[in-house]
XYZ file of N, CA, C and O in Angstrom:
784
model
N 43.978 -39.028 153.761
C 43.777 -40.254 153.017
C 43.367 -41.365 153.977
O 43.950 -41.484 155.048
N 42.423 -42.194 153.568
C 41.997 -43.290 154.445
C 43.157 -44.228 154.776
O 43.773 -44.796 153.894
N 43.487 -44.343 156.051
C 44.575 -45.212 156.478
C 45.951 -44.605 156.348
O 46.937 -45.208 156.747
N 46.048 -43.420 155.769
C 47.353 -42.747 155.609
C 47.186 -41.278 155.990
O 47.160 -40.401 155.122
N 47.074 -40.972 157.254
C 46.822 -39.586 157.653
C 47.964 -38.633 157.345
O 47.753 -37.419 157.324
N 49.163 -39.160 157.073
C 50.313 -38.295 156.796
C 50.309 -37.716 155.385
O 51.123 -36.855 155.070
N 49.431 -38.200 154.513
C 49.387 -37.726 153.125
C 48.085 -36.987 152.878
O 47.009 -37.463 153.218
N 48.227 -35.814 152.267
C 47.054 -35.021 151.863
C 47.057 -34.912 150.342
O 48.112 -34.743 149.742
N 45.872 -34.989 149.751
C 45.745 -34.881 148.296
C 44.596 -33.948 147.930
O 43.585 -33.900 148.628
N 44.764 -33.247 146.817
C 43.660 -32.515 146.205
C 42.886 -33.550 145.392
O 43.398 -34.078 144.410
N 41.667 -33.871 145.806
C 40.859 -34.864 145.108
C 39.541 -34.247 144.667
O 39.116 -33.220 145.195
N 38.895 -34.887 143.728
C 37.632 -34.383 143.204
C 36.489 -34.662 144.170
O 36.467 -35.680 144.848
N 35.562 -33.754 144.195
C 34.275 -33.942 144.856
C 33.218 -33.618 143.809
O 33.529 -32.992 142.789
N 31.979 -34.055 143.984
C 30.976 -33.854 142.936
C 30.868 -32.413 142.436
O 30.699 -32.185 141.248
N 30.986 -31.424 143.305
C 30.839 -30.037 142.888
C 32.128 -29.410 142.355
O 32.157 -28.241 142.020
N 33.206 -30.184 142.230
C 34.490 -29.609 141.820
C 34.567 -29.252 140.343
O 35.428 -28.471 139.947
N 33.730 -29.839 139.514
C 33.793 -29.553 138.079
C 34.930 -30.254 137.380
O 35.245 -29.947 136.228
N 35.575 -31.230 138.036
C 36.741 -31.893 137.461
C 36.399 -32.647 136.172
O 37.263 -32.849 135.319
N 35.132 -33.032 135.996
C 34.757 -33.757 134.769
C 34.959 -32.902 133.526
O 35.035 -33.420 132.413
N 35.085 -31.591 133.682
C 35.374 -30.721 132.538
C 36.741 -31.032 131.946
O 37.039 -30.664 130.820
N 37.597 -31.704 132.719
C 38.943 -32.049 132.255
C 38.992 -33.398 131.534
O 40.059 -33.821 131.107
N 37.856 -34.069 131.407
C 37.823 -35.351 130.695
C 38.280 -35.134 129.253
O 37.924 -34.145 128.609
N 39.090 -36.068 128.765
C 39.600 -35.990 127.389
C 39.038 -37.149 126.583
O 39.182 -38.302 126.991
N 38.441 -36.851 125.458
C 37.917 -37.882 124.555
C 37.025 -38.872 125.293
O 37.075 -40.075 125.049
N 36.240 -38.373 126.231
C 35.327 -39.222 126.977
C 35.975 -40.026 128.088
O 35.318 -40.792 128.772
N 37.289 -39.886 128.271
C 38.002 -40.611 129.326
C 37.921 -39.796 130.612
O 38.310 -38.632 130.637
N 37.399 -40.381 131.686
C 37.270 -39.614 132.931
C 38.627 -39.260 133.532
O 39.623 -39.931 133.259
N 38.669 -38.217 134.323
C 39.919 -37.803 134.963
C 40.248 -38.712 136.150
O 40.076 -38.349 137.300
N 40.736 -39.913 135.839
C 40.982 -40.957 136.837
C 41.918 -40.507 137.945
O 41.855 -40.995 139.060
N 42.800 -39.583 137.662
C 43.790 -39.120 138.621
C 43.177 -38.262 139.720
O 43.837 -37.934 140.692
N 41.910 -37.903 139.585
C 41.279 -37.012 140.550
C 40.672 -37.759 141.739
O 40.083 -37.141 142.616
N 40.815 -39.082 141.766
C 40.293 -39.890 142.860
C 41.371 -40.829 143.363
O 42.349 -41.096 142.672
N 41.157 -41.366 144.536
C 42.104 -42.304 145.130
C 41.664 -43.728 144.808
O 40.637 -44.191 145.288
N 42.415 -44.422 143.980
C 42.091 -45.791 143.579
C 42.640 -46.765 144.622
O 43.673 -46.516 145.243
N 41.992 -47.916 144.796
C 42.381 -48.828 145.878
C 43.776 -49.421 145.740
O 44.458 -49.621 146.743
N 44.214 -49.714 144.520
C 45.558 -50.277 144.361
C 46.642 -49.298 144.778
O 47.614 -49.674 145.431
N 46.473 -48.033 144.404
C 47.421 -47.016 144.840
C 47.365 -46.817 146.340
O 48.403 -46.675 147.003
N 46.171 -46.832 146.882
C 46.011 -46.652 148.326
C 46.667 -47.790 149.103
O 47.419 -47.554 150.050
N 46.441 -49.032 148.684
C 47.030 -50.167 149.403
C 48.561 -50.161 149.267
O 49.276 -50.450 150.228
N 49.062 -49.808 148.098
C 50.513 -49.776 147.905
C 51.139 -48.646 148.729
O 52.182 -48.838 149.368
N 50.502 -47.488 148.741
C 51.009 -46.378 149.562
C 51.002 -46.748 151.045
O 51.969 -46.477 151.765
N 49.914 -47.376 151.499
C 49.843 -47.805 152.905
C 50.963 -48.791 153.217
O 51.593 -48.714 154.279
N 51.205 -49.731 152.312
C 52.241 -50.732 152.551
C 53.629 -50.089 152.597
O 54.455 -50.449 153.443
N 53.875 -49.155 151.723
C 55.176 -48.469 151.713
C 55.364 -47.657 152.987
O 56.431 -47.689 153.610
N 54.323 -46.937 153.403
C 54.435 -46.140 154.622
C 54.655 -47.035 155.856
O 55.362 -46.649 156.776
N 54.074 -48.222 155.842
C 54.251 -49.162 156.955
C 55.583 -49.897 156.883
O 56.057 -50.426 157.891
N 56.199 -49.937 155.687
C 57.460 -50.658 155.463
C 58.423 -49.778 154.670
O 58.766 -50.093 153.523
N 58.882 -48.675 155.238
C 59.693 -47.719 154.476
C 61.007 -48.293 153.954
O 61.576 -47.766 152.992
N 61.478 -49.395 154.523
C 62.743 -49.984 154.050
C 62.660 -50.391 152.576
O 63.682 -50.526 151.904
N 61.445 -50.590 152.057
C 61.273 -50.959 150.650
C 61.872 -49.896 149.737
O 62.500 -50.217 148.731
N 61.693 -48.619 150.088
C 62.129 -47.527 149.213
C 63.241 -46.672 149.805
O 63.879 -45.913 149.075
N 63.490 -46.764 151.090
C 64.439 -45.876 151.756
C 65.823 -45.922 151.115
O 66.413 -46.989 150.958
N 66.319 -44.747 150.730
C 67.647 -44.626 150.140
C 67.751 -45.096 148.703
O 68.844 -45.151 148.154
N 66.640 -45.415 148.072
C 66.661 -45.960 146.706
C 65.999 -45.012 145.715
O 65.220 -44.135 146.092
N 66.283 -45.226 144.439
C 65.581 -44.507 143.378
C 64.321 -45.294 143.041
O 64.349 -46.519 142.942
N 63.214 -44.565 142.883
C 61.905 -45.185 142.750
C 61.179 -44.612 141.545
O 61.241 -43.409 141.289
N 60.473 -45.480 140.826
C 59.587 -45.060 139.741
C 58.159 -45.423 140.120
O 57.868 -46.585 140.424
N 57.264 -44.448 140.085
C 55.823 -44.690 140.238
C 55.239 -44.679 138.834
O 55.100 -43.627 138.209
N 54.883 -45.852 138.336
C 54.373 -46.020 136.973
C 52.870 -45.767 136.949
O 52.129 -46.401 137.684
N 52.421 -44.837 136.105
C 51.005 -44.495 136.054
C 50.579 -43.790 137.329
O 49.634 -44.184 137.991
N 51.252 -42.714 137.653
C 51.147 -42.073 138.965
C 49.781 -41.523 139.324
O 49.430 -41.454 140.493
N 48.977 -41.122 138.348
C 47.672 -40.538 138.667
C 47.817 -39.321 139.555
O 48.512 -38.365 139.206
N 47.226 -39.349 140.736
C 47.279 -38.217 141.673
C 48.646 -38.050 142.322
O 48.913 -37.037 142.949
N 49.498 -39.075 142.216
C 50.813 -39.021 142.843
C 50.873 -39.643 144.220
O 51.907 -39.577 144.892
N 49.798 -40.272 144.655
C 49.741 -40.844 146.000
C 50.915 -41.761 146.301
O 51.582 -41.625 147.330
N 51.209 -42.712 145.411
C 52.276 -43.687 145.660
C 53.644 -43.007 145.630
O 54.509 -43.293 146.459
N 53.842 -42.096 144.692
C 55.111 -41.357 144.627
C 55.339 -40.557 145.902
O 56.450 -40.522 146.444
N 54.294 -39.913 146.395
C 54.402 -39.124 147.626
C 54.710 -40.030 148.814
O 55.557 -39.709 149.649
N 54.062 -41.191 148.871
C 54.356 -42.147 149.950
C 55.819 -42.570 149.911
O 56.473 -42.665 150.952
N 56.347 -42.808 148.708
C 57.759 -43.196 148.576
C 58.675 -42.070 149.045
O 59.654 -42.306 149.767
N 58.371 -40.835 148.639
C 59.199 -39.695 149.050
C 59.163 -39.514 150.564
O 60.207 -39.301 151.198
N 57.983 -39.616 151.152
C 57.862 -39.470 152.608
C 58.524 -40.623 153.365
O 58.867 -40.484 154.537
N 58.710 -41.744 152.685
C 59.325 -42.926 153.317
C 60.827 -42.993 153.103
O 61.449 -44.018 153.393
N 61.421 -41.934 152.575
C 62.868 -41.855 152.503
C 63.514 -42.252 151.200
O 64.733 -42.462 151.156
N 62.748 -42.360 150.118
C 63.374 -42.662 148.823
C 64.383 -41.578 148.485
O 64.154 -40.392 148.745
N 65.500 -41.983 147.933
C 66.544 -41.020 147.558
C 66.071 -40.112 146.430
O 66.321 -38.907 146.423
N 65.375 -40.698 145.448
C 64.844 -39.942 144.311
C 63.569 -40.635 143.854
O 63.522 -41.862 143.788
N 62.533 -39.855 143.537
C 61.274 -40.408 143.060
C 60.956 -39.828 141.701
O 60.891 -38.604 141.529
N 60.764 -40.718 140.744
C 60.313 -40.358 139.401
C 58.893 -40.881 139.265
O 58.611 -42.022 139.650
N 57.995 -40.079 138.743
C 56.612 -40.503 138.534
C 56.235 -40.181 137.097
O 56.542 -39.100 136.597
N 55.573 -41.129 136.435
C 55.171 -40.875 135.055
C 53.707 -41.227 134.862
O 53.150 -42.074 135.560
N 53.104 -40.546 133.909
C 51.727 -40.795 133.528
C 51.547 -40.288 132.102
O 52.253 -39.372 131.671
N 50.593 -40.888 131.396
C 50.345 -40.469 130.010
C 49.392 -39.292 129.923
O 49.245 -38.706 128.851
N 48.760 -38.913 131.011
C 47.807 -37.801 131.018
C 48.468 -36.555 131.593
O 48.892 -36.555 132.754
N 48.565 -35.480 130.813
C 49.203 -34.262 131.333
C 48.478 -33.679 132.545
O 49.098 -33.049 133.392
N 47.162 -33.889 132.636
C 46.443 -33.398 133.816
C 46.844 -34.160 135.075
O 46.846 -33.604 136.167
N 47.172 -35.433 134.936
C 47.664 -36.197 136.083
C 48.986 -35.616 136.570
O 49.218 -35.506 137.781
N 49.839 -35.232 135.640
C 51.128 -34.632 136.019
C 50.904 -33.314 136.752
O 51.568 -33.021 137.754
N 49.940 -32.515 136.276
C 49.615 -31.263 136.976
C 49.105 -31.564 138.384
O 49.497 -30.896 139.350
N 48.234 -32.583 138.518
C 47.730 -32.973 139.840
C 48.873 -33.441 140.735
O 48.921 -33.104 141.924
N 49.783 -34.219 140.182
C 50.937 -34.690 140.954
C 51.748 -33.514 141.494
O 52.128 -33.505 142.672
N 52.021 -32.518 140.651
C 52.786 -31.352 141.110
C 52.087 -30.661 142.285
O 52.726 -30.315 143.286
N 50.767 -30.483 142.182
C 50.017 -29.843 143.262
C 50.057 -30.681 144.536
O 50.244 -30.150 145.635
N 49.886 -31.989 144.382
C 49.864 -32.864 145.551
C 51.239 -33.019 146.184
O 51.354 -33.100 147.410
N 52.286 -33.044 145.378
C 53.643 -33.104 145.934
C 53.935 -31.835 146.738
O 54.487 -31.903 147.846
N 53.552 -30.684 146.205
C 53.761 -29.424 146.924
C 52.958 -29.409 148.228
O 53.455 -28.953 149.261
N 51.737 -29.913 148.200
C 50.893 -29.970 149.391
C 51.540 -30.803 150.497
O 51.354 -30.531 151.683
N 52.350 -31.803 150.104
C 53.020 -32.682 151.066
C 54.493 -32.345 151.260
O 55.217 -33.084 151.935
N 54.948 -31.250 150.655
C 56.329 -30.766 150.797
C 57.366 -31.819 150.420
O 58.361 -32.017 151.126
N 57.136 -32.515 149.286
C 58.101 -33.495 148.799
C 58.474 -33.171 147.353
O 57.714 -32.519 146.632
N 59.639 -33.654 146.962
C 60.108 -33.474 145.587
C 59.873 -34.759 144.799
O 60.277 -35.837 145.233
N 59.224 -34.621 143.655
C 58.988 -35.750 142.750
C 59.287 -35.269 141.342
O 58.800 -34.220 140.915
N 60.099 -36.016 140.622
C 60.411 -35.717 139.225
C 59.296 -36.315 138.369
O 59.195 -37.532 138.238
N 58.423 -35.465 137.835
C 57.248 -35.926 137.095
C 57.464 -35.839 135.592
O 58.008 -34.851 135.101
N 57.022 -36.880 134.892
C 57.157 -36.907 133.428
C 55.861 -37.378 132.782
O 55.297 -38.387 133.169
N 55.451 -36.655 131.763
C 54.274 -37.012 130.977
C 54.748 -37.890 129.817
O 55.109 -37.407 128.758
N 54.774 -39.210 130.078
C 55.306 -40.136 129.081
C 54.748 -41.541 129.293
O 54.232 -41.859 130.354
N 54.876 -42.355 128.272
C 54.481 -43.765 128.322
C 55.757 -44.590 128.239
O 56.415 -44.619 127.201
N 56.118 -45.255 129.315
C 57.349 -46.046 129.378
C 57.145 -47.516 129.009
O 58.121 -48.261 128.917
N 55.913 -47.951 128.795
C 55.610 -49.382 128.726
C 56.275 -50.143 127.588
O 56.495 -51.344 127.715
N 56.586 -49.491 126.489
C 57.201 -50.201 125.372
C 58.722 -50.089 125.356
O 59.376 -50.621 124.462
N 59.277 -49.441 126.357
C 60.715 -49.235 126.410
C 61.421 -50.217 127.328
O 60.819 -51.138 127.879
N 62.714 -50.004 127.503
C 63.504 -50.879 128.382
C 63.218 -50.591 129.844
O 62.552 -49.607 130.185
N 63.748 -51.429 130.700
C 63.629 -51.195 132.144
C 64.308 -49.872 132.480
O 65.399 -49.587 132.001
N 63.672 -49.044 133.293
C 64.275 -47.766 133.664
C 65.420 -47.963 134.655
O 65.626 -49.055 135.177
N 66.132 -46.889 134.928
C 67.263 -46.948 135.851
C 66.842 -47.069 137.308
O 67.650 -47.409 138.148
N 65.580 -46.790 137.625
C 65.118 -46.852 139.006
C 65.331 -48.248 139.584
O 65.174 -49.249 138.896
N 65.668 -48.300 140.874
C 65.869 -49.584 141.551
C 64.548 -50.247 141.917
O 64.439 -51.468 141.965
N 63.537 -49.420 142.209
C 62.229 -49.891 142.665
C 61.164 -49.375 141.707
O 61.113 -48.184 141.409
N 60.289 -50.267 141.244
C 59.171 -49.891 140.382
C 57.891 -50.119 141.181
O 57.666 -51.215 141.703
N 57.043 -49.096 141.258
C 55.784 -49.176 141.998
C 54.622 -49.014 141.023
O 54.622 -48.090 140.210
N 53.642 -49.911 141.131
C 52.524 -49.924 140.188
C 51.217 -50.090 140.965
O 50.985 -51.137 141.560
N 50.387 -49.078 140.948
C 49.080 -49.158 141.592
C 47.954 -49.092 140.581
O 47.876 -48.144 139.804
N 47.138 -50.119 140.535
C 45.915 -50.131 139.719
C 46.140 -49.948 138.221
O 45.482 -49.130 137.595
N 47.015 -50.721 137.635
C 47.193 -50.654 136.178
C 46.755 -51.933 135.470
O 47.092 -52.133 134.304
N 45.970 -52.760 136.120
C 45.533 -54.019 135.503
C 44.024 -54.045 135.280
O 43.394 -55.085 135.357
N 43.440 -52.903 134.966
C 41.987 -52.808 134.838
C 41.467 -53.061 133.430
O 40.263 -53.216 133.246
N 42.320 -53.098 132.419
C 41.926 -53.408 131.036
C 42.866 -54.464 130.477
O 44.066 -54.452 130.778
N 42.338 -55.338 129.636
C 43.126 -56.441 129.094
C 44.385 -55.972 128.346
O 45.484 -56.446 128.616
N 44.230 -55.035 127.400
C 45.393 -54.603 126.614
C 46.437 -53.894 127.471
O 47.629 -54.122 127.324
N 45.961 -53.021 128.341
C 46.895 -52.320 129.229
C 47.601 -53.313 130.151
O 48.812 -53.232 130.340
N 46.857 -54.263 130.690
C 47.454 -55.266 131.580
C 48.540 -56.061 130.871
O 49.589 -56.355 131.451
N 48.324 -56.397 129.593
C 49.337 -57.134 128.831
C 50.601 -56.294 128.648
O 51.717 -56.796 128.807
N 50.427 -55.012 128.331
C 51.592 -54.122 128.165
C 52.334 -53.923 129.484
O 53.563 -53.949 129.527
N 51.570 -53.723 130.561
C 52.191 -53.541 131.876
C 52.944 -54.801 132.274
O 54.083 -54.739 132.745
N 52.323 -55.973 132.070
C 52.988 -57.231 132.413
C 54.291 -57.433 131.664
O 55.305 -57.840 132.249
N 54.298 -57.126 130.363
C 55.524 -57.255 129.575
C 56.608 -56.296 130.079
O 57.786 -56.659 130.179
N 56.205 -55.064 130.408
C 57.155 -54.083 130.941
C 57.719 -54.553 132.280
O 58.933 -54.494 132.519
N 56.844 -55.047 133.156
C 57.310 -55.499 134.470
C 58.203 -56.729 134.354
O 59.142 -56.884 135.140
N 57.946 -57.591 133.363
C 58.846 -58.725 133.123
C 60.242 -58.229 132.741
O 61.247 -58.765 133.214
N 60.298 -57.189 131.889
C 61.610 -56.619 131.526
C 62.287 -56.015 132.756
O 63.487 -56.171 132.950
N 61.504 -55.324 133.575
C 62.068 -54.726 134.792
C 62.587 -55.812 135.737
O 63.708 -55.707 136.255
N 61.798 -56.841 135.941
C 62.210 -57.946 136.811
C 63.465 -58.620 136.261
O 64.392 -58.936 137.016
N 63.509 -58.819 134.938
C 64.681 -59.420 134.301
C 65.931 -58.569 134.415
O 67.048 -59.083 134.344
N 65.746 -57.252 134.609
C 66.872 -56.329 134.777
C 67.173 -56.091 136.261
O 67.826 -55.108 136.616
N 66.698 -56.985 137.103
C 66.949 -56.946 138.556
C 66.370 -55.724 139.260
O 66.924 -55.260 140.252
N 65.244 -55.215 138.746
C 64.534 -54.160 139.455
C 63.538 -54.836 140.401
O 62.959 -55.857 140.062
N 63.347 -54.263 141.557
C 62.316 -54.771 142.468
C 61.000 -54.095 142.112
O 60.930 -52.873 142.026
N 59.975 -54.908 141.930
C 58.681 -54.396 141.477
C 57.615 -54.729 142.522
O 57.502 -55.875 142.966
N 56.835 -53.709 142.880
C 55.737 -53.858 143.839
C 54.452 -53.357 143.191
O 54.450 -52.330 142.519
N 53.371 -54.102 143.427
C 52.088 -53.807 142.805
C 51.020 -53.705 143.883
O 51.023 -54.478 144.848
N 50.094 -52.776 143.703
C 48.917 -52.691 144.552
C 47.678 -52.890 143.698
O 47.561 -52.291 142.630
N 46.761 -53.745 144.156
C 45.563 -54.021 143.354
C 44.474 -54.616 144.255
O 44.766 -55.313 145.225
N 43.239 -54.348 143.891
C 42.092 -54.849 144.647
C 41.614 -56.203 144.135
O 40.651 -56.758 144.642
N 42.301 -56.754 143.145
C 41.932 -58.067 142.603
C 41.224 -57.982 141.274
O 40.330 -58.777 140.979
N 41.617 -57.046 140.447
C 40.980 -56.861 139.151
C 41.178 -58.103 138.279
O 42.111 -58.884 138.457
N 40.317 -58.241 137.297
C 40.266 -59.435 136.448
C 41.592 -59.739 135.749
O 41.970 -60.898 135.620
N 42.308 -58.725 135.301
C 43.507 -58.954 134.491
C 44.808 -58.921 135.295
O 45.894 -58.882 134.716
N 44.707 -58.951 136.603
C 45.890 -58.979 137.465
C 46.600 -60.327 137.295
O 45.993 -61.374 137.503
N 47.871 -60.334 136.909
C 48.590 -61.604 136.702
C 49.076 -62.214 138.023
O 50.261 -62.186 138.351
N 48.157 -62.780 138.769
C 48.456 -63.313 140.098
C 49.558 -64.366 140.082
O 50.286 -64.530 141.059
N 49.665 -65.093 138.968
C 50.689 -66.140 138.887
C 52.099 -65.574 138.802
O 53.071 -66.312 138.931
N 52.237 -64.273 138.612
C 53.552 -63.629 138.547
C 53.857 -62.828 139.810
O 54.816 -62.065 139.835
N 53.035 -63.009 140.848
C 53.187 -62.190 142.042
C 53.070 -63.005 143.317
O 52.485 -64.079 143.324
N 53.634 -62.416 144.366
C 53.552 -62.993 145.708
C 52.944 -61.933 146.629
O 53.448 -60.809 146.703
N 51.847 -62.251 147.331
C 51.240 -61.245 148.216
C 52.151 -60.929 149.400
O 52.769 -61.815 149.972
N 52.217 -59.644 149.748
C 53.071 -59.219 150.858
C 52.314 -58.395 151.898
O 52.876 -58.059 152.934
N 51.070 -58.060 151.616
C 50.276 -57.298 152.579
C 48.840 -57.184 152.122
O 48.576 -57.131 150.926
N 47.924 -57.155 153.075
C 46.502 -57.013 152.780
C 45.929 -55.916 153.657
O 46.208 -55.862 154.857
N 45.121 -55.039 153.047
C 44.553 -53.901 153.762
C 43.101 -53.692 153.327
O 42.771 -53.915 152.166
N 42.250 -53.216 154.221
C 40.873 -52.902 153.833
C 40.817 -51.545 153.123
O 41.399 -50.566 153.610
N 40.150 -51.494 151.977
C 39.994 -50.240 151.232
C 38.603 -50.205 150.598
O 37.943 -51.234 150.453
N 38.199 -49.024 150.202
C 36.953 -48.845 149.466
C 37.316 -48.598 148.016
O 38.188 -47.776 147.721
N 36.675 -49.309 147.107
C 36.995 -49.215 145.688
C 36.523 -47.880 145.120
O 35.572 -47.272 145.607
N 37.187 -47.466 144.062
C 36.848 -46.253 143.334
C 35.378 -46.305 142.904
O 34.922 -47.307 142.380
N 34.659 -45.232 143.141
C 33.270 -45.155 142.731
C 32.278 -45.615 143.784
O 31.076 -45.379 143.644
N 32.745 -46.291 144.819
C 31.846 -46.725 145.884
C 31.716 -45.610 146.918
O 32.656 -44.848 147.142
N 30.556 -45.515 147.572
C 30.393 -44.458 148.581
C 31.289 -44.717 149.787
O 31.623 -45.871 150.080
N 31.686 -43.667 150.493
C 32.552 -43.833 151.673
C 31.954 -44.736 152.742
O 32.676 -45.264 153.579
N 30.643 -44.916 152.712
C 29.984 -45.770 153.697
C 29.960 -47.239 153.273
O 29.479 -48.095 154.026
N 30.492 -47.542 152.079
C 30.499 -48.918 151.585
C 31.364 -49.803 152.471
O 32.297 -49.332 153.132
N 31.047 -51.080 152.461
C 31.843 -52.055 153.209
C 33.231 -52.159 152.567
O 33.343 -52.403 151.370
N 34.308 -51.962 153.318
C 35.649 -52.067 152.734
C 35.914 -53.467 152.170
O 35.418 -54.464 152.693
N 36.683 -53.500 151.098
C 37.128 -54.758 150.505
C 38.608 -54.926 150.807
O 39.301 -53.977 151.130
N 39.091 -56.145 150.670
C 40.503 -56.424 150.928
C 41.298 -56.188 149.645
O 40.972 -56.732 148.594
N 42.306 -55.376 149.733
C 43.218 -55.137 148.614
C 44.599 -55.598 149.044
O 44.921 -55.605 150.229
N 45.397 -55.963 148.070
C 46.718 -56.504 148.397
C 47.857 -55.686 147.789
O 47.741 -55.137 146.710
N 48.950 -55.698 148.536
C 50.243 -55.276 148.004
C 50.952 -56.570 147.605
O 50.856 -57.584 148.303
N 51.602 -56.532 146.454
C 52.259 -57.718 145.897
C 53.711 -57.411 145.561
O 54.049 -56.295 145.210
N 54.536 -58.423 145.615
C 55.893 -58.359 145.063
C 55.840 -59.085 143.739
O 55.408 -60.244 143.670
N 56.214 -58.411 142.674
C 56.197 -58.999 141.335
C 57.400 -59.917 141.191
O 58.540 -59.481 141.382
N 57.167 -61.188 140.865
C 58.252 -62.162 140.757
C 58.455 -62.671 139.342
O 59.318 -63.507 139.098
N 57.675 -62.164 138.395
C 57.865 -62.512 136.992
C 57.299 -63.867 136.608
O 56.750 -64.590 137.426
N 57.460 -64.182 135.325
C 56.972 -65.451 134.799
C 57.813 -66.608 135.301
O 59.031 -66.489 135.427
N 57.149 -67.706 135.559
C 57.874 -68.901 135.988
C 58.545 -69.542 134.786
O 57.974 -69.615 133.710
N 59.769 -70.032 134.987
C 60.529 -70.620 133.882
C 59.980 -71.980 133.487
O 59.337 -72.661 134.214
């Protein structure tokens, strides 16, 4: 992984045929490394105290990159969830490739209460208006329940910057750009919730 040599992932390449797994015209997003997940994983690996000895939830895990980074950084237990069953299959393969244990669930947690995890990790879930609103409401509930929430994002339009404090900046290449593209700055954030 760019900037994270300790993590290996099974990712798509043009000849892999992964597009055959697209559902209802939705591309298999979990088959690539998105910048928000990459920046959050890099930040966790550089600052393992964030997750060390704690229970962690990777929300919208995709390939499992962030969950794997948390497990490698000493998290006591890692739960990862995604709404796409193929993402869960990819997570299982990638966790095995990195010799870590991750409890994977094919579920949508966004309309429910704050989970029991102490740390909530969110990479690249602010790319659509409706999804961003649901994620923001969920993270507000988590923050209100004294969960620590960390977000990774490249600066997408629907990112609620007013509810976050930047904690790290890293150069990354955005999803869909060629590897030779000029890196952009992506940030790791601490979610601080709505201002009273």
